[in-house]
Short mmCIF file of C-alpha atoms and ligand atoms in Angstrom, two decimals:
data_model
loop_
_atom_site.label_atom_id
_atom_site.label_comp_id
_atom_site.label_asym_id
_atom_site.label_seq_id
_atom_site.Cartn_x
_atom_site.Cartn_y
_atom_site.Cartn_z
CA MET Y 125 75.87 80.47 113.09
CA ILE Y 126 77.64 82.07 110.11
CA LYS Y 127 81.37 82.26 110.86
CA VAL Y 128 82.37 83.36 107.37
CA PRO Y 129 80.01 85.94 105.84
CA PHE Y 130 79.40 85.91 102.09
CA GLY Y 131 80.65 89.47 101.74
CA ARG Y 132 82.18 92.14 103.92
CA PRO Y 133 83.35 95.65 102.96
CA ASP Y 134 87.13 96.05 103.28
CA ILE Y 135 87.41 99.24 105.33
CA THR Y 136 90.71 100.33 106.91
CA ASN Y 137 91.95 103.41 108.73
CA GLN Y 138 92.70 104.89 105.30
CA GLU Y 139 88.97 105.10 104.48
CA ILE Y 140 88.06 106.24 108.01
CA LYS Y 141 90.64 109.04 107.90
CA ALA Y 142 89.41 110.14 104.48
CA VAL Y 143 85.81 110.36 105.72
CA VAL Y 144 86.79 112.31 108.82
CA ASN Y 145 88.75 114.77 106.67
CA VAL Y 146 85.66 115.40 104.54
CA LEU Y 147 83.54 115.99 107.62
CA LYS Y 148 86.02 118.58 108.92
CA ASN Y 149 85.26 120.70 105.85
CA PRO Y 150 81.99 122.27 104.77
CA ILE Y 151 81.97 120.76 101.26
CA LEU Y 152 79.82 117.61 101.40
CA ALA Y 153 78.44 117.72 97.84
CA HIS Y 154 79.54 119.19 94.49
CA GLY Y 155 83.12 118.92 95.65
CA PRO Y 156 86.47 117.99 94.17
CA LEU Y 157 86.62 114.43 95.60
CA SER Y 158 84.03 113.01 93.21
CA ARG Y 159 86.10 114.46 90.33
CA THR Y 160 89.24 112.82 91.73
CA PHE Y 161 87.45 109.49 92.15
CA GLU Y 162 86.15 109.70 88.57
CA LYS Y 163 89.67 110.33 87.25
CA LEU Y 164 91.14 107.41 89.19
CA PHE Y 165 88.34 105.09 88.11
CA ALA Y 166 88.60 106.10 84.44
CA LYS Y 167 92.34 105.51 84.62
CA TYR Y 168 91.96 102.05 86.18
CA THR Y 169 89.38 100.94 83.60
CA GLY Y 170 91.15 102.62 80.69
CA SER Y 171 88.06 104.63 79.83
CA LYS Y 172 88.12 108.23 78.58
CA PHE Y 173 85.38 109.48 80.90
CA ALA Y 174 83.62 108.55 84.12
CA THR Y 175 80.88 110.15 86.18
CA THR Y 176 79.86 109.22 89.73
CA VAL Y 177 76.23 108.53 90.64
CA SER Y 178 74.19 107.48 93.67
CA SER Y 179 73.92 103.79 92.61
CA CYS Y 180 74.38 101.45 89.67
CA THR Y 181 70.60 101.50 89.16
CA ALA Y 182 70.65 105.30 88.97
CA GLY Y 183 73.51 105.08 86.46
CA MET Y 184 71.69 102.70 84.13
CA HIS Y 185 68.50 104.79 84.37
CA LEU Y 186 70.51 107.91 83.47
CA PHE Y 187 72.08 106.20 80.45
CA TYR Y 188 68.64 105.42 78.98
CA LEU Y 189 67.38 108.95 79.75
CA ALA Y 190 70.50 110.43 78.12
CA LYS Y 191 69.84 108.38 74.97
CA ASP Y 192 66.13 109.30 75.00
CA ILE Y 193 64.84 105.75 75.49
CA LYS Y 194 61.12 106.06 76.24
CA SER Y 195 57.63 104.57 76.11
CA GLY Y 196 57.14 102.72 72.81
CA ASP Y 197 60.80 101.61 72.67
CA GLU Y 198 62.12 98.13 73.35
CA VAL Y 199 65.40 97.18 75.01
CA ILE Y 200 66.75 93.65 74.76
CA VAL Y 201 67.98 92.49 78.15
CA THR Y 202 69.37 89.35 79.74
CA SER Y 203 66.91 87.46 81.92
CA GLN Y 204 69.63 86.38 84.37
CA SER Y 205 70.64 89.47 86.36
CA HIS Y 206 69.74 91.73 89.24
CA ILE Y 207 66.19 93.13 88.91
CA SER Y 208 67.83 96.55 88.52
CA THR Y 209 69.06 95.68 85.02
CA ALA Y 210 65.43 95.51 83.82
CA HIS Y 211 63.88 98.08 86.20
CA SER Y 212 66.22 100.78 84.88
CA ILE Y 213 64.67 100.17 81.44
CA SER Y 214 61.07 100.03 82.71
CA LEU Y 215 61.53 103.30 84.62
CA THR Y 216 61.81 105.10 81.27
CA GLY Y 217 58.52 103.60 80.01
CA ALA Y 218 60.34 101.34 77.52
CA LYS Y 219 59.67 97.60 77.41
CA PRO Y 220 62.38 95.11 78.41
CA ILE Y 221 62.54 92.16 76.02
CA PHE Y 222 64.07 89.24 77.87
CA VAL Y 223 66.61 86.83 76.38
CA ASP Y 224 67.70 83.64 78.13
CA CYS Y 225 71.31 83.20 79.27
CA ASN Y 226 73.79 80.55 78.17
CA SER Y 227 74.16 77.33 80.13
CA PHE Y 228 77.82 77.67 81.22
CA ASN Y 229 78.32 81.04 82.90
CA GLY Y 230 74.92 82.73 82.92
CA ASN Y 231 75.74 85.48 80.42
CA ILE Y 232 73.21 86.48 77.72
CA ASP Y 233 72.89 83.83 74.99
CA THR Y 234 74.06 85.87 72.00
CA SER Y 235 72.56 83.39 69.52
CA LYS Y 236 69.08 84.33 70.78
CA ILE Y 237 69.36 88.12 70.48
CA GLU Y 238 68.68 88.72 66.78
CA LYS Y 239 65.33 86.92 66.83
CA LYS Y 240 64.06 89.46 69.37
CA ILE Y 241 64.96 92.58 67.36
CA THR Y 242 61.99 94.56 66.03
CA LYS Y 243 61.49 98.06 64.59
CA LYS Y 244 61.04 99.27 68.17
CA THR Y 245 64.36 97.91 69.48
CA LYS Y 246 66.73 100.67 70.59
CA ALA Y 247 69.35 98.97 72.74
CA ILE Y 248 70.87 95.79 74.12
CA SER Y 249 71.53 95.58 77.86
CA LEU Y 250 73.75 92.82 79.16
CA VAL Y 251 75.36 91.91 82.44
CA HIS Y 252 78.79 90.41 82.98
CA HIS Y 253 77.28 87.77 85.23
CA LEU Y 254 79.18 87.39 88.52
CA GLY Y 255 82.13 89.04 86.81
CA ASN Y 256 82.54 86.75 83.82
CA PRO Y 257 82.75 88.92 80.68
CA SER Y 258 79.94 88.49 78.16
CA ASN Y 259 80.77 87.73 74.54
CA MET Y 260 81.17 91.38 73.53
CA ASN Y 261 82.44 90.56 70.06
CA ALA Y 262 79.15 88.93 69.12
CA ILE Y 263 77.03 91.58 70.86
CA ILE Y 264 78.80 94.56 69.25
CA LYS Y 265 78.51 92.89 65.85
CA ILE Y 266 74.73 92.53 66.25
CA ALA Y 267 74.40 96.06 67.63
CA LYS Y 268 76.34 97.60 64.72
CA LYS Y 269 74.35 95.68 62.12
CA ASN Y 270 71.05 96.80 63.63
CA ASN Y 271 72.08 100.27 64.79
CA LEU Y 272 71.47 99.56 68.47
CA LEU Y 273 72.98 101.04 71.62
CA VAL Y 274 74.79 98.73 74.06
CA LEU Y 275 74.81 99.14 77.84
CA GLU Y 276 77.06 96.95 80.00
CA ASP Y 277 75.93 96.25 83.57
CA CYS Y 278 79.33 95.85 85.25
CA ALA Y 279 78.01 95.80 88.84
CA THR Y 280 79.95 92.64 89.72
CA ALA Y 281 82.67 92.99 87.08
CA LEU Y 282 85.27 95.46 88.34
CA GLY Y 283 88.60 94.01 87.22
CA ALA Y 284 87.13 91.87 84.40
CA SER Y 285 88.53 92.23 80.90
CA ILE Y 286 88.65 90.77 77.42
CA ASN Y 287 92.00 90.93 75.59
CA ASN Y 288 93.27 93.47 78.13
CA LYS Y 289 90.32 95.79 77.54
CA HIS Y 290 88.32 96.39 80.72
CA VAL Y 291 84.58 95.61 80.53
CA GLY Y 292 82.39 98.68 80.23
CA ASN Y 293 84.48 99.94 77.30
CA PHE Y 294 82.90 97.75 74.62
CA GLY Y 295 79.40 99.23 74.54
CA ASN Y 296 78.28 102.87 74.65
CA ALA Y 297 78.66 102.86 78.42
CA GLY Y 298 79.34 100.60 81.40
CA VAL Y 299 77.91 101.02 84.89
CA PHE Y 300 79.44 99.79 88.18
CA SER Y 301 78.00 99.38 91.68
CA PHE Y 302 79.59 100.32 95.00
CA TYR Y 303 77.02 98.58 97.18
CA PRO Y 304 78.81 97.27 100.33
CA ILE Y 305 79.45 93.69 99.18
CA LYS Y 306 80.55 94.51 95.63
CA HIS Y 307 84.30 94.63 94.77
CA ILE Y 308 84.72 98.11 96.23
CA THR Y 309 82.24 100.23 98.16
CA THR Y 310 81.25 103.83 98.80
CA GLY Y 311 78.39 102.87 101.15
CA GLU Y 312 75.90 103.16 98.30
CA GLY Y 313 77.06 104.44 94.95
CA GLY Y 314 77.88 103.80 91.36
CA ILE Y 315 79.84 105.09 88.37
CA ILE Y 316 79.29 105.28 84.62
CA ILE Y 317 82.23 104.96 82.25
CA SER Y 318 82.06 105.85 78.57
CA ASN Y 319 84.35 106.84 75.74
CA ASP Y 320 81.62 109.13 74.37
CA LYS Y 321 81.87 112.65 75.80
CA LYS Y 322 78.34 113.53 74.70
CA ILE Y 323 76.84 110.76 76.82
CA ILE Y 324 78.82 111.81 79.90
CA ASP Y 325 78.03 115.52 79.40
CA LYS Y 326 74.31 114.80 79.18
CA ILE Y 327 74.39 112.44 82.16
CA ASN Y 328 76.21 115.13 84.15
CA MET Y 329 73.22 117.42 83.55
CA LEU Y 330 70.57 114.75 84.11
CA LYS Y 331 72.06 113.61 87.41
CA ALA Y 332 71.77 117.18 88.71
CA PHE Y 333 68.18 118.22 87.93
CA GLY Y 334 68.83 118.93 84.23
CA VAL Y 335 70.54 122.15 85.22
CA ASN Y 336 72.61 123.88 82.55
CA LYS Y 337 75.48 125.12 84.74
CA SER Y 338 77.58 123.06 87.08
CA TYR Y 339 78.05 124.41 90.57
CA LEU Y 340 81.54 125.69 89.83
CA LYS Y 341 80.50 127.51 86.64
CA ARG Y 342 77.88 129.71 88.28
CA ARG Y 343 78.93 133.36 88.20
CA ILE Y 344 76.47 134.27 90.92
CA PRO Y 345 75.78 131.61 93.58
CA GLY Y 346 72.40 129.99 93.03
CA GLU Y 347 72.11 131.26 89.45
CA TYR Y 348 71.12 128.58 86.90
CA ASP Y 349 68.48 127.48 84.41
CA ALA Y 350 67.11 123.95 83.81
CA SER Y 351 66.89 122.86 80.20
CA LEU Y 352 66.26 119.12 80.79
CA LEU Y 353 63.98 116.98 82.96
CA GLY Y 354 66.57 115.68 85.45
CA LEU Y 355 66.92 113.90 88.75
CA ASN Y 356 69.16 114.17 91.77
CA TYR Y 357 71.37 111.09 91.34
CA ARG Y 358 74.73 112.52 92.39
CA MET Y 359 77.36 110.96 94.66
CA ASN Y 360 78.26 112.93 97.79
CA GLU Y 361 81.79 113.78 98.92
CA ILE Y 362 81.79 111.35 101.86
CA SER Y 363 81.15 108.44 99.50
CA ALA Y 364 83.67 109.75 96.97
CA ALA Y 365 86.34 109.95 99.67
CA ILE Y 366 85.80 106.27 100.49
CA GLY Y 367 85.80 105.42 96.77
CA ILE Y 368 89.20 107.09 96.21
CA GLU Y 369 90.84 104.93 98.90
CA GLN Y 370 89.05 101.79 97.66
CA ILE Y 371 90.02 102.12 93.99
CA LYS Y 372 93.66 102.68 95.05
CA ARG Y 373 93.56 99.40 96.97
CA PHE Y 374 91.54 97.49 94.37
CA PRO Y 375 94.43 95.84 92.46
CA LYS Y 376 95.34 94.14 95.76
CA PHE Y 377 91.71 93.14 96.37
CA LEU Y 378 91.54 91.53 92.94
CA ALA Y 379 94.77 89.58 93.47
CA ILE Y 380 93.44 88.24 96.79
CA ARG Y 381 90.10 87.22 95.24
CA LYS Y 382 91.94 85.38 92.46
CA LYS Y 383 94.16 83.59 94.97
CA ASN Y 384 91.12 82.64 97.06
CA TYR Y 385 89.35 81.26 94.00
CA ASN Y 386 92.31 79.16 92.90
CA TYR Y 387 92.85 77.87 96.44
CA LEU Y 388 89.20 76.79 96.73
CA LEU Y 389 89.36 75.13 93.29
CA SER Y 390 92.37 73.12 94.45
CA LYS Y 391 90.66 72.03 97.69
CA ILE Y 392 87.13 71.27 96.54
CA ILE Y 393 86.75 67.66 95.45
CA LYS Y 394 85.15 67.53 91.98
CA LYS Y 395 81.97 65.50 91.91
CA GLN Y 396 79.37 64.48 89.34
CA SER Y 397 76.51 66.31 90.99
CA PHE Y 398 77.77 69.90 90.58
CA ASP Y 399 79.77 72.25 88.38
CA ILE Y 400 81.89 75.23 89.37
CA VAL Y 401 81.67 78.28 87.07
CA LYS Y 402 85.15 78.97 85.67
CA PHE Y 403 86.76 82.40 85.64
CA GLU Y 404 89.74 81.98 83.37
CA ASN Y 405 89.03 81.35 79.72
CA LYS Y 406 91.54 83.30 77.62
CA PRO Y 407 91.10 86.02 76.37
CA PHE Y 408 88.30 86.42 78.93
CA TYR Y 409 89.40 87.35 82.46
CA GLY Y 410 86.85 87.45 85.26
CA SER Y 411 86.57 89.59 88.37
CA TYR Y 412 86.32 86.67 90.85
CA TYR Y 413 83.12 88.04 92.36
CA CYS Y 414 82.12 84.74 93.99
CA LEU Y 415 82.57 80.99 93.67
CA CYS Y 416 79.43 79.83 91.90
CA ILE Y 417 78.40 76.20 92.27
CA VAL Y 418 75.65 74.86 90.03
CA ILE Y 419 73.85 71.70 91.20
CA LYS Y 420 73.29 69.30 88.31
CA ASP Y 421 71.70 66.38 90.12
CA LYS Y 422 67.90 66.61 90.29
CA LYS Y 423 67.81 64.58 93.49
CA ILE Y 424 69.78 67.26 95.35
CA ASN Y 425 67.71 69.99 96.97
CA ARG Y 426 69.54 73.34 96.84
CA LEU Y 427 67.90 74.76 99.96
CA ASP Y 428 69.00 71.71 101.88
CA ILE Y 429 72.63 72.24 100.79
CA ILE Y 430 72.47 75.95 101.65
CA ASN Y 431 71.08 75.15 105.11
CA LYS Y 432 73.81 72.63 105.73
CA LEU Y 433 76.58 74.99 104.54
CA ASN Y 434 75.18 77.79 106.71
CA SER Y 435 75.07 75.52 109.74
CA GLU Y 436 78.73 74.62 109.13
CA GLY Y 437 79.32 78.38 109.44
CA VAL Y 438 79.71 79.15 105.73
CA GLY Y 439 77.88 82.23 104.44
CA THR Y 440 76.24 81.90 101.01
CA SER Y 441 74.17 83.96 98.63
CA ILE Y 442 71.95 83.42 95.59
CA TYR Y 443 72.45 85.19 92.24
CA TYR Y 444 69.59 85.77 91.58
CA PRO Y 445 66.48 84.42 93.33
CA LYS Y 446 64.43 84.19 90.07
CA PRO Y 447 64.97 84.95 86.39
CA ILE Y 448 63.87 88.61 86.05
CA PRO Y 449 60.80 87.86 83.86
CA GLU Y 450 59.59 85.48 86.58
CA MET Y 451 59.70 88.20 89.26
CA THR Y 452 56.12 89.14 90.21
CA TYR Y 453 56.26 92.66 88.71
CA TYR Y 454 57.20 91.38 85.24
CA LYS Y 455 55.16 88.21 85.43
CA LYS Y 456 52.03 90.25 86.20
CA LYS Y 457 52.79 92.95 83.66
CA TYR Y 458 53.70 90.77 80.68
CA GLY Y 459 52.42 87.32 81.67
CA TYR Y 460 55.64 85.37 81.14
CA SER Y 461 55.36 81.70 81.96
CA SER Y 462 57.94 79.65 83.78
CA LEU Y 463 60.02 77.35 81.54
CA GLN Y 464 60.56 80.12 78.96
CA PHE Y 465 64.00 80.93 80.33
CA LYS Y 466 65.45 77.49 81.03
CA ASN Y 467 69.11 78.40 81.53
CA ALA Y 468 68.27 81.38 83.73
CA GLU Y 469 66.14 79.02 85.81
CA LYS Y 470 69.11 76.72 86.17
CA PHE Y 471 71.28 79.51 87.60
CA SER Y 472 68.49 81.08 89.67
CA TYR Y 473 67.18 77.87 91.17
CA LYS Y 474 70.24 75.59 91.18
CA SER Y 475 73.27 77.74 91.92
CA ILE Y 476 74.91 78.68 95.22
CA ALA Y 477 77.30 81.62 95.57
CA LEU Y 478 80.21 81.27 97.98
CA PRO Y 479 82.56 83.99 99.26
CA LEU Y 480 85.85 85.02 97.60
CA GLY Y 481 86.34 88.41 99.27
CA THR Y 482 89.35 89.91 101.00
CA HIS Y 483 87.90 89.09 104.45
CA LEU Y 484 88.72 85.37 104.06
CA LYS Y 485 91.60 83.91 106.08
CA LYS Y 486 93.23 80.58 105.28
CA LYS Y 487 91.10 78.83 107.93
CA ASP Y 488 87.94 80.36 106.40
CA LEU Y 489 88.89 79.04 102.96
CA ASN Y 490 89.53 75.61 104.45
CA LEU Y 491 86.15 75.73 106.21
CA ILE Y 492 84.41 76.60 102.93
CA ALA Y 493 86.15 73.81 100.97
CA ASN Y 494 85.77 71.20 103.71
CA SER Y 495 82.09 72.05 104.17
CA ILE Y 496 81.38 71.66 100.46
CA ASN Y 497 83.28 68.37 100.39
CA LYS Y 498 81.26 67.16 103.37
CA VAL Y 499 77.80 68.45 102.45
CA ILE Y 500 77.65 67.59 98.73
CA LYS Y 501 78.19 63.86 98.85
CA PHE Y 502 78.46 62.57 95.29
C1 PLP I 242 74.18 94.91 92.68
C2 PLP I 242 73.73 94.92 91.29
C3 PLP I 242 72.99 95.98 90.74
C4 PLP I 242 72.44 97.09 91.59
O1 PLP I 242 73.42 97.95 92.02
P1 PLP I 242 73.04 99.19 92.99
O2 PLP I 242 74.30 99.97 93.10
O3 PLP I 242 72.61 98.59 94.29
O4 PLP I 242 71.95 99.96 92.32
C5 PLP I 242 72.72 95.97 89.40
N1 PLP I 242 73.12 94.95 88.60
C6 PLP I 242 73.79 93.90 89.09
C7 PLP I 242 74.22 92.83 88.15
C8 PLP I 242 74.10 93.83 90.44
O5 PLP I 242 74.75 92.76 90.92
#
């Protein structure tokens, strides 16, 4: 039985009160709370603009639509991420061009990007894998030289920064997820940050049917015109109310995650057969999303270790179950073979994610460390 789940949303009376207050009023969408949440989030990340959406996937899809990425275009994307990072490209009709990740923290291998650039390439999409910042210096340099857009998938990277600049501010936009086990939650939800007003203005239209007038600017209720092909990807007021309370508490969450990580590092006995992905590598600062163990020894079966950890009561997860190009949809569509993305295979097939969240008590941390020490023998 799992005694310590991998992730658990941190919900207090503050969030519950905020939700109840929304429900006592008639404004459940198009309201002021999403604006407030956007302001607070932009302030925390040091970005000029932010706009709430229904999920991180919706946010990435909207970015490509706003920049007119379409069939015939190519977008370079890391092969080691959530399927959403590639699906948001494919949804536009464009082709994702996969690049392997590096061998040490699973971020896109920047030395392999330029070889994949063609006349059709429009953008580079990267993820800050498990909250470790990607090498944005190298990526922005390549993007500038080749006139490419850059989208940062920051779904697990709230709180991560390089040289005191929060991730999501290096490329043209950054997108965050508020799925329940991410750093903060709104139930389901996401947000796009950007320092480019044009991108945010266009996304604000596209997330609301492509309508030309926001709700508040309509002189006569119900009066509007649609000038773009848009979707309904907005965040509702109930979610925004939760988000406001969560972002206020987030600095505390991050400090707890960091403390948990350092405590586990001090208690886990280092052994030859596995590595632990590091979070602190100045000037890179991670978001402590999870403790990621990578099995190095070929004789050790990962599933066996996961089963044993779970039966000790320790919840685990896998980030991610396969390199994206090896997921059936992409394998069938483009015919990628295994062994093309060797480092992504290492993380997908050999890593185990352990909890770092705010739900962990001292005894839970000890259980996690002791179980690892017991289960991985050499
Ligand atoms: C969770 C996650 C997503 C998807 O986020 P949603 O809000 O569920 O759409 C995308 N990318 C990464 C890296 C993720 O971890």
